[in-house]
Structures are given as C-alpha cells and as structure tokens.
Tab-separated table of C-alpha atoms in Angstrom:
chain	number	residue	atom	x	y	z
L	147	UNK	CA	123.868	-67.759	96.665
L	148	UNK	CA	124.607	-70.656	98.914
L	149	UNK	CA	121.972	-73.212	99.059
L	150	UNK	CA	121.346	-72.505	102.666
L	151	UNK	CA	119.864	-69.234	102.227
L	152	UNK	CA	118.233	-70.262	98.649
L	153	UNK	CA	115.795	-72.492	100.868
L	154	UNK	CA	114.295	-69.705	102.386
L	155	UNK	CA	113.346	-68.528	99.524
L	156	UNK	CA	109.929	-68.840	97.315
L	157	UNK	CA	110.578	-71.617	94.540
L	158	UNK	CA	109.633	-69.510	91.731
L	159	UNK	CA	112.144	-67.056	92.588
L	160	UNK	CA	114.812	-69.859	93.606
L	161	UNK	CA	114.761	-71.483	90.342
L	162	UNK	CA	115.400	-68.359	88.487
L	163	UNK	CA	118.260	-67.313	91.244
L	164	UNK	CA	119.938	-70.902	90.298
L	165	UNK	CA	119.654	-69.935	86.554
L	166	UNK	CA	120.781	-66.254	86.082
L	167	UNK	CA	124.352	-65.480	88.157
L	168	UNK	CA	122.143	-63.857	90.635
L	169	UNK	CA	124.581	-61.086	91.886
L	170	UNK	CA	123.486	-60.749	95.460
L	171	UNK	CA	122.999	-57.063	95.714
L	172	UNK	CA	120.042	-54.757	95.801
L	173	UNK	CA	121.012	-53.337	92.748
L	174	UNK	CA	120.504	-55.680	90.537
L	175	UNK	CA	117.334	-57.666	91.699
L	176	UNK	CA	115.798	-54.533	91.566
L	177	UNK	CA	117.168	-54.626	88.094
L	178	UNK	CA	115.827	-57.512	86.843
L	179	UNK	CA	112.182	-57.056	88.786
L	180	UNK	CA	111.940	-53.996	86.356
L	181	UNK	CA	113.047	-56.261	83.625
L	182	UNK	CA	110.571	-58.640	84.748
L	183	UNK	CA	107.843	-55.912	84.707
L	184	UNK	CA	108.551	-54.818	81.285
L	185	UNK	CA	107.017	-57.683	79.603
L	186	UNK	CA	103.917	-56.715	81.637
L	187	UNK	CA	100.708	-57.324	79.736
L	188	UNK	CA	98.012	-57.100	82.447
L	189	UNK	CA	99.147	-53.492	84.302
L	190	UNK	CA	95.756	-52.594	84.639
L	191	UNK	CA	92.035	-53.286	85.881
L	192	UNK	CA	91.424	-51.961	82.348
L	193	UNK	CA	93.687	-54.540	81.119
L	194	UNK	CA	92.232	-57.273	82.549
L	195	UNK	CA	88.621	-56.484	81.803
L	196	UNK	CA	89.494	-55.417	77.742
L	197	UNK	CA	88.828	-59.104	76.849
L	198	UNK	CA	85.239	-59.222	77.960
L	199	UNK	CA	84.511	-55.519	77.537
L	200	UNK	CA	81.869	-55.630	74.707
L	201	UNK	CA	80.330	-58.904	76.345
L	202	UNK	CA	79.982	-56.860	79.653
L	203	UNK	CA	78.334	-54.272	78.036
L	204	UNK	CA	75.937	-56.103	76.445
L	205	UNK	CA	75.139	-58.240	79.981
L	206	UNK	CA	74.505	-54.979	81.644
L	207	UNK	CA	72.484	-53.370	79.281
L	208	UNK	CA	70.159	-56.520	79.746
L	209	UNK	CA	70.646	-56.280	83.640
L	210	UNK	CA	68.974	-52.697	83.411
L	211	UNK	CA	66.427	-53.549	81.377
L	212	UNK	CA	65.199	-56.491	83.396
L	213	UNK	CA	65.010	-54.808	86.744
L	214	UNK	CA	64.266	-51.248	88.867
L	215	UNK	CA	65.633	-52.927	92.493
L	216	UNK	CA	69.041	-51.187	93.372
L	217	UNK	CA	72.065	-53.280	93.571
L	218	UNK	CA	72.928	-55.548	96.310
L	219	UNK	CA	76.838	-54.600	97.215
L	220	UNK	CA	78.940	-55.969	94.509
L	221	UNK	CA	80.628	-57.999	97.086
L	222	UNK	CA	78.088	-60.016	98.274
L	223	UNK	CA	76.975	-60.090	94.392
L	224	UNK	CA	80.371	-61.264	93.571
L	225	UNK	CA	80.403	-64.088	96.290
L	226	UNK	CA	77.010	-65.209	95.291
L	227	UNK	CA	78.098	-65.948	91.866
L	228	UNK	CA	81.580	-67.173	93.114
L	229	UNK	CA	79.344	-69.975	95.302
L	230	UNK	CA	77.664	-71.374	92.103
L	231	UNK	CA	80.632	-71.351	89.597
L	232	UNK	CA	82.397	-73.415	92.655
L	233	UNK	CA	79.516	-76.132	92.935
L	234	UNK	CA	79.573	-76.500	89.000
L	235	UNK	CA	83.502	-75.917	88.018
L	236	UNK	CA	85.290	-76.421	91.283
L	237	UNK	CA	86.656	-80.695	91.516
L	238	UNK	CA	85.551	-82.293	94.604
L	239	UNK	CA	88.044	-81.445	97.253
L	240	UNK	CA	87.912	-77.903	96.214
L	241	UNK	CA	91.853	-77.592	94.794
L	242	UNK	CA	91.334	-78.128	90.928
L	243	UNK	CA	89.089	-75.898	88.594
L	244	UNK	CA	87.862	-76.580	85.096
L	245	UNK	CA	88.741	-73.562	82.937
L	246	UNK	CA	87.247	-75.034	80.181
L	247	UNK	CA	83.903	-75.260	81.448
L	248	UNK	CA	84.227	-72.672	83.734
L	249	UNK	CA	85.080	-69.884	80.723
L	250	UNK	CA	81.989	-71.300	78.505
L	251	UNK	CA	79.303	-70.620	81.519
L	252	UNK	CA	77.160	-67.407	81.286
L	253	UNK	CA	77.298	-67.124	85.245
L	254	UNK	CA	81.105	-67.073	84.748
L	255	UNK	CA	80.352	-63.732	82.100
L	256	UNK	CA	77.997	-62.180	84.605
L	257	UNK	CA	80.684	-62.419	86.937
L	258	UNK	CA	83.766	-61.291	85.263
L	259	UNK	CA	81.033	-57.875	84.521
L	260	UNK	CA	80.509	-57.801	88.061
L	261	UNK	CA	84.335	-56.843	88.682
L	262	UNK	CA	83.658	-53.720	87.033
L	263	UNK	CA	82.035	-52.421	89.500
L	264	UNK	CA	84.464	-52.822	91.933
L	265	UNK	CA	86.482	-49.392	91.464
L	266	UNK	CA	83.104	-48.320	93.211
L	267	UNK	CA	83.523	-50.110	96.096
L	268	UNK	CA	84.222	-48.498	99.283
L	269	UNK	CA	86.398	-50.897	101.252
L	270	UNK	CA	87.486	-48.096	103.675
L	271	UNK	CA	84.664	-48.349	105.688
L	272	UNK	CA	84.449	-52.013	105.466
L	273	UNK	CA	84.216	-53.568	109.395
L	274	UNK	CA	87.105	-55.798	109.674
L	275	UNK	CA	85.234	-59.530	108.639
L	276	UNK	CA	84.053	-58.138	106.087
L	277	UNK	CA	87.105	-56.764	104.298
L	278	UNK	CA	88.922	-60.465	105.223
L	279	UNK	CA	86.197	-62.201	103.537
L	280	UNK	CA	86.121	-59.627	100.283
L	281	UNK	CA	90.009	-59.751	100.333
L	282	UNK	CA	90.387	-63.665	100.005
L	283	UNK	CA	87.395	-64.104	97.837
L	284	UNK	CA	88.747	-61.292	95.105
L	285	UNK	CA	92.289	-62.847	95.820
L	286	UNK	CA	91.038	-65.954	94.180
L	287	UNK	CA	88.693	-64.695	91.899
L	288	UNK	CA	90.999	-62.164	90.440
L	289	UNK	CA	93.713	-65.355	90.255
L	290	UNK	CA	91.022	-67.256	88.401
L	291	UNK	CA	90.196	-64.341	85.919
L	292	UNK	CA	93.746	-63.747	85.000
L	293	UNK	CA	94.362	-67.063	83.998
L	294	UNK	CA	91.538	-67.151	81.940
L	295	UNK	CA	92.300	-63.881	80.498
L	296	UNK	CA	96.289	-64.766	79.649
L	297	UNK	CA	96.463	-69.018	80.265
L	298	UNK	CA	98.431	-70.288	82.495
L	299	UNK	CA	101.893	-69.072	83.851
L	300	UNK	CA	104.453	-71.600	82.523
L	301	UNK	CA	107.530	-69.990	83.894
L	302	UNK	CA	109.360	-68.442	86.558
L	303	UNK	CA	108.544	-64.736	84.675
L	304	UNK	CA	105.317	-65.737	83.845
L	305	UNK	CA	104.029	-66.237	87.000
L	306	UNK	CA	106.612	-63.903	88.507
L	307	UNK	CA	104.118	-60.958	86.007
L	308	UNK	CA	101.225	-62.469	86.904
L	309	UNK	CA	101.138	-62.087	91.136
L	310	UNK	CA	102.749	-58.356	90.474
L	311	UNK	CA	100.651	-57.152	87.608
L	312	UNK	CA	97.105	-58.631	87.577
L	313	UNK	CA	94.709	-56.400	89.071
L	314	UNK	CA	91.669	-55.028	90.104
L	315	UNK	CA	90.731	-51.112	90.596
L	316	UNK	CA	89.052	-51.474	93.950
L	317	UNK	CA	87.881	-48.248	95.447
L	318	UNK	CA	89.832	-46.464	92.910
L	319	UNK	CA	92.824	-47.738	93.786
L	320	UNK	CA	94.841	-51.034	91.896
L	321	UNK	CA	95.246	-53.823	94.214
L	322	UNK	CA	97.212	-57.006	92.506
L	323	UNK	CA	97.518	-60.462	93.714
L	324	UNK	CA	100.879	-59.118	95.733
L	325	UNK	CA	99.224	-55.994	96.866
L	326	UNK	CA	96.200	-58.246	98.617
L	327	UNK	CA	98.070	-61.552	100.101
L	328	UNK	CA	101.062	-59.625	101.196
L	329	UNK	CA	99.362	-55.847	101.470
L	330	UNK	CA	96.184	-56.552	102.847
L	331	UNK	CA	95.925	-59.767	104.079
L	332	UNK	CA	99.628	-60.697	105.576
L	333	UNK	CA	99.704	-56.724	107.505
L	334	UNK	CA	101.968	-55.152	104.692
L	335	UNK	CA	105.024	-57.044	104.770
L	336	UNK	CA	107.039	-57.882	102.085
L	337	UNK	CA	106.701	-60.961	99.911
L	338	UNK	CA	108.875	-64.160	100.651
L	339	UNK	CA	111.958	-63.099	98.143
L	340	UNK	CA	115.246	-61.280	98.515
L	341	UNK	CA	114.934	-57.797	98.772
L	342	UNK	CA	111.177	-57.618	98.541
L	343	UNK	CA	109.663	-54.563	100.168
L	344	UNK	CA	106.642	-53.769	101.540
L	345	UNK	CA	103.887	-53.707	99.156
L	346	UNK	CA	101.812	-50.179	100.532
L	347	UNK	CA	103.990	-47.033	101.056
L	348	UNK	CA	103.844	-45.989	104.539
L	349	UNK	CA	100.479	-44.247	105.939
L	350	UNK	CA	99.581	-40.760	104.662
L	351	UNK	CA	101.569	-41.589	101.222
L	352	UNK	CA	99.441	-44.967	100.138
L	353	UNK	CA	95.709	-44.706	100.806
L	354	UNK	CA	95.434	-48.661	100.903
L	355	UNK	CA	97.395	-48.671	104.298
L	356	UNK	CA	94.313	-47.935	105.666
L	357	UNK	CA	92.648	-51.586	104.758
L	358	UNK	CA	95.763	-53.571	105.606
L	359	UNK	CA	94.378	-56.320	107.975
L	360	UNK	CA	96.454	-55.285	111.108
L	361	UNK	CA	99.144	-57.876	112.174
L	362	UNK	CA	97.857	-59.639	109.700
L	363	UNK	CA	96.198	-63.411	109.733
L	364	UNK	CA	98.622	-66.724	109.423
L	365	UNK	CA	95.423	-68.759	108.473
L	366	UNK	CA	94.849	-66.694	105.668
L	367	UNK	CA	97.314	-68.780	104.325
L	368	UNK	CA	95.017	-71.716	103.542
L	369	UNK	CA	92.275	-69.642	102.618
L	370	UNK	CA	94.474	-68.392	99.478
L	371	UNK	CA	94.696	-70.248	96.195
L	372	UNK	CA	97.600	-69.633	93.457
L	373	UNK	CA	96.443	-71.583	90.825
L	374	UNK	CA	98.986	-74.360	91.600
L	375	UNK	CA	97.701	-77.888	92.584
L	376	UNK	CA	99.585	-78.381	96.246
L	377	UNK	CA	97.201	-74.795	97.178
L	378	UNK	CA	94.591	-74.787	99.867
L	379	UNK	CA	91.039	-75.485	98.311
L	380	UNK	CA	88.853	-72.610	96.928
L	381	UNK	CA	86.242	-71.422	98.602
L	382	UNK	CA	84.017	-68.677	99.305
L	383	UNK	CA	83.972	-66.446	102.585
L	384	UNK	CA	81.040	-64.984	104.255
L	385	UNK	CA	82.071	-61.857	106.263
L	386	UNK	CA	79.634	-63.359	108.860
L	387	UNK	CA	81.390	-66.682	109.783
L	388	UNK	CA	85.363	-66.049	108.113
L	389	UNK	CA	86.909	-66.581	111.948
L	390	UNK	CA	85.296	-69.673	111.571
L	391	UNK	CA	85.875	-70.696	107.882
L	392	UNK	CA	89.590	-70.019	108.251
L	393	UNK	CA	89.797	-72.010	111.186
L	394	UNK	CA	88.166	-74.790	109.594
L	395	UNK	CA	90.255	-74.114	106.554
L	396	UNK	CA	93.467	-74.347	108.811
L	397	UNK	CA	92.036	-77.654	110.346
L	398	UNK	CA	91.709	-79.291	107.289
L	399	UNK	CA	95.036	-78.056	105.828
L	400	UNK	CA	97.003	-79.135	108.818
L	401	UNK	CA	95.252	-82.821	108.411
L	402	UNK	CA	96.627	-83.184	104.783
L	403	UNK	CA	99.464	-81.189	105.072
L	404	UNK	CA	101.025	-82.552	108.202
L	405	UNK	CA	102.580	-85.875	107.412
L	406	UNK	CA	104.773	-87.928	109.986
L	407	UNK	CA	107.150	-89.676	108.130
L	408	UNK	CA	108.635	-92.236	110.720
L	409	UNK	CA	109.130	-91.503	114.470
L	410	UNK	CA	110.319	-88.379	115.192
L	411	UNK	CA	109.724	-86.749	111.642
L	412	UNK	CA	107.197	-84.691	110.564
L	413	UNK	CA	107.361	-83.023	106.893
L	414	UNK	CA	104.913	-80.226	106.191
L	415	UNK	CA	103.994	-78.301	103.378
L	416	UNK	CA	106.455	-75.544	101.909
L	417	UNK	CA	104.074	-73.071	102.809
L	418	UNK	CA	105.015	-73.130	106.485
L	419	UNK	CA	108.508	-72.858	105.322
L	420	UNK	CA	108.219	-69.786	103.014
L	421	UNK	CA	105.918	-67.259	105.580
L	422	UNK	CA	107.634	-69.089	108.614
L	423	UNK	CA	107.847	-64.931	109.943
L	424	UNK	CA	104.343	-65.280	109.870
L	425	UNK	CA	103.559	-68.170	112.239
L	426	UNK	CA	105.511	-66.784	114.939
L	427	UNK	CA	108.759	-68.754	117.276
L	428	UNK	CA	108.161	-71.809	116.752
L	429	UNK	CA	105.818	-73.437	113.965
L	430	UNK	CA	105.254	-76.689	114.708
L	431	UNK	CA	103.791	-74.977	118.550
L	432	UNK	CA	101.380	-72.868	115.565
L	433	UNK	CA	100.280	-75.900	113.778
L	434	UNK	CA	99.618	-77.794	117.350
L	435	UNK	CA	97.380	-75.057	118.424
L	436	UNK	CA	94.859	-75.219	115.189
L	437	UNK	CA	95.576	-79.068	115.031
L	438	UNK	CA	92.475	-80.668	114.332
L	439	UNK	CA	91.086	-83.206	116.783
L	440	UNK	CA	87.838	-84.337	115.560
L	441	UNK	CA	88.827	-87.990	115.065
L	442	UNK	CA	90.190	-90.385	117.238
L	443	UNK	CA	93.135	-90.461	114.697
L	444	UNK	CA	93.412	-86.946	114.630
L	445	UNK	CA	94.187	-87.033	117.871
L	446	UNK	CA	96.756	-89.922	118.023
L	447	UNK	CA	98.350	-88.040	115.461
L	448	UNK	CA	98.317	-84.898	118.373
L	449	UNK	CA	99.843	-86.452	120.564
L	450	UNK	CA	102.688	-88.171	119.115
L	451	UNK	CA	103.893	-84.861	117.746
L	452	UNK	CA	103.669	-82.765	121.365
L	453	UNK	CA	105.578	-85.748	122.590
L	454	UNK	CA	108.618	-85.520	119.922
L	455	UNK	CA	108.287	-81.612	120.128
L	456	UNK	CA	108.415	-81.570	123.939
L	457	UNK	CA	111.236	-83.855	123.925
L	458	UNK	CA	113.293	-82.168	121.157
L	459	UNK	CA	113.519	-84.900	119.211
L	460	UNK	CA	111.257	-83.712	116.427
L	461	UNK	CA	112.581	-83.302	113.097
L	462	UNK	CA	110.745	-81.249	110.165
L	463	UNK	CA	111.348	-81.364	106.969
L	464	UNK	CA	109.311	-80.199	103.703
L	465	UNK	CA	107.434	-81.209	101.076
L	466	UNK	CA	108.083	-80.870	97.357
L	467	UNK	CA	105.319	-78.206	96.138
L	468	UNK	CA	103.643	-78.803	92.798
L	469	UNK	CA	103.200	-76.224	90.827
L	470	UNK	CA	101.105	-76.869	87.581
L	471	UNK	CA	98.287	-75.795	87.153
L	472	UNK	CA	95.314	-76.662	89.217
L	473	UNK	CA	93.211	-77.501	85.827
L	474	UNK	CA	90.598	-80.185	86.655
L	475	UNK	CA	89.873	-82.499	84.151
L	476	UNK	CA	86.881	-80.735	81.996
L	477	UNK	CA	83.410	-81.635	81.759
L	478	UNK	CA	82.978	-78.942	78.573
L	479	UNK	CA	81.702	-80.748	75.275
C-alpha cells in the first residue's frame, strides 16, 4: 500500500496495514476482519450487561418497591442520569472521564440497569431530533460502558473489537458503536477503511434502515466521543435543542481544532481528513460556514482564512491524533 492512499485511511487500521503485508484485495481484509472478530468477547447486549447482571437485579427490585408511577421513557431516563455522572466524572472541558470514580458511583449502577431496558425501546417511531439526540447520547454511553466492562483498548485489534462488537439490543435489534456512527448517524455508509461496507443491509432486508438519519449529519462528528483524548467533548443531547447543541458543538470544535500555522497554512484535526466524503467539495468552505464568530478574534481568524482560500493559496495539513485513553485524573479514594 503506497503511503498516498494509506493517509486516507483511519489510523487504527493504517498502523495495522503497515504491520501485516496487507495484500490489497478484498479477499483477504475480509479475511482478517473475521479473524479480528473471532477474538470477540462483547458480541452481545447480553454480553455487555453479564457483568452487572445480579447488581441490576437487585437495583430494580428496589426501584419497584419504592414507587407505583410508570416509567418515564428510558431515554430521557438515560440522559437524566448521563447529565449528573457528567457534572461529577466528566474533567472540565468535557474530553476526559474518570473511570475510577465514575465505576464506584451508585448513579453510574442505576444507569448501566437502565440499558436494559432499551431492547424495549421503540426507536421506529422516534421524530427525527429525537432519535439524533438518543443516537449520540447511547453512542457515548455505550463507549463509556464498554470500557468499563473490558478496560481500555490498547491495540489496533482491541479497539478494532471494540467499535464492531460492543452493543446494545435497542428495539430488539443490536446496534454497535459502528452500526450507530456510521449506520445511523453518518446515513449508512461505510466506515473510513478499505473495503468497509455499509453497515445496514439494504431496506426490506435490515429493519434498522428505517432509523438511519437520512443523508446523514457532518456535525455529528463533534458530538461523538471514542474514548481517545483528541475526541470532541461529551455531552448530553436534548431532542428539543440537538440542531442547536451540534452547532454549538461544531463552533467550539472548529475554534480548537482549526489552527493556522503561519500564513497561508491551516492544519486541522484528522477528523476532517478521515470522513472528508462527509463534509462535501471542499472542507475548508464546510468549516467556514459553521466557523464561529463570537469574538473579535474569532473573527480575525475568519477572515484571514476566506482570504488564503479565495486566493488559492491556502495550504491544509493535519494534526497528529492522540489516541490514549481519555482517563481523567481520578478523584476516587
């Protein structure tokens, strides 16, 4: 593989291209994703719940005891809880977590209970904000859960496993971290990898086609957190304001993300160059469009960039993405 074409490809999957003789053909990646998938230890929402089974049952014996009201939908249940494990575990700007605490708190128990309840969950007839919101808030939380449940992905296969195999029964149907960045949320197109396919069968033959967010949502993007410390921040979306949270999200990504380098160069993060499909022609035009201009350097910034883009003189390269984990440092006696 020549090292033009390995730079359009997702770093995870790069590194173990560079390492293995990749062959090239469709053969044999499909060949070693089955390899990959046979060390699989999380190929179920009955998986990922075994750890905290008896704990869950016990919560939710308790639960019924304590009240008669009827459940609030689990996904506004689930949110709740996610906004008060974020004010207590989440570090200040939002990007690192502390497992350690996080794990230890009974809200974080209640939660991981509340999951169950998902394969009940009917996100067919979900209006369109709020399936966005659920899907990015159980992308994150189901991120969160796994590494708690397995620890954190310290290799290429590792973490390969993790975004195919980790899931949720939603509905009745598995969803994994693939299925819902690249299924639901990016419009069912394949991840950013050789050879990747779609992740949902076509309609008629894969019930989940039917939630797939419809040509998808670039911003999503920064709404979506993989455990690695250069992700967006973590937060919480409200089906009743996510237009506006993403766009706020995409603000605030672009303003720490966007770096101009000298005159005339502009480095961004990898993320841009990965789902570049995704942000249409031209990204930099993208980025211009959600640039934020709430500051009077904000929009110095603006400006300097439309000039070298207008011009064609801009140049654009990327940033090195960090990918340990996103482990605060703990707070946990």
């Amino acid at each position: 593989m020549t090292n033009s074409i390995r730079t359009l490809v997702h770093p995870i999957y790069a590194s173990a291209l560079s390492g293995l003789r990749w062959l090239g053909t469709f053969r044999s990646v499909q060949a070693l994703r089955l390899r990959l998938l046979a060390y699989n230890t999380l190929n179920s929402d009955e998986a990922i719940h075994e750890a905290t089974r008896t704990r869950c049952e016990a919560i939710e014996s308790e639960s019924r005891a304590q009240t008669t009201k009827p459940p609030a939908p689990v996904d506004y249940e689930l949110r709740a809880h996610m906004n008060k494990l974020f004010v207590r575990h989440l570090s200040s700007d939002g990007r690192g977590v502390d497992y350690q605490a996080l794990v230890q708190d009974k809200e974080f128990a209640e939660f991981l209970c509340l999951t169950r309840r998902l394969r009940d969950l009917d996100v067919f007839k979900m209006s369109r904000a709020r399936r966005l919101a659920f899907f990015l808030n159980i992308y994150n939380a189901l991120l969160i859960h796994a590494i708690t449940v397995v620890g954190r992905p310290h290799s290429f296969v590792a973490r390969f496993r993790l975004f195919q195999t980790a899931a949720y029964c939603i509905g009745g149907h598995l969803y994994s971290l693939n299925d819902i960045e690249n299924g639901v949320l990016r419009g069912n197109q394949p991840p950013p990898y050789p050879f990747a396919s779609r992740p949902f069968r076509e309609a008629g033959h894969d019930a989940r086609t039917s939630v797939v967010i419809d040509g998808g949502d670039p911003r999503i993007h920064f709404g979506l957190n993989c455990g690695a410390r250069s992700c967006p921040p973590i937060r919480a979306y409200d089906e009743s304001n996510v237009d506006q949270a993403l766009e706020a999200a995409t603000a605030s990504f672009i303003r720490e993300n966007v770096r101009i380098v000298s005159d005339g160069h502009v480095e961004l993060s990898r993320i841009f160059l990965w789902y570049a499909t995704d942000f249409g022609n031209d990204v930099i035009w993208w980025i211009l469009k959600h640039w934020p201009l709430k500051t009077e350097e904000d929009l110095q910034r603006y400006r300097r960039v439309v000039q070298w883009a207008e011009s064609g003189q801009l140049r654009i390269t990327y940033a090195k993405y960090d990918w340990s984990l996103n482990e605060a440092p703990s707070t946990a006696p």
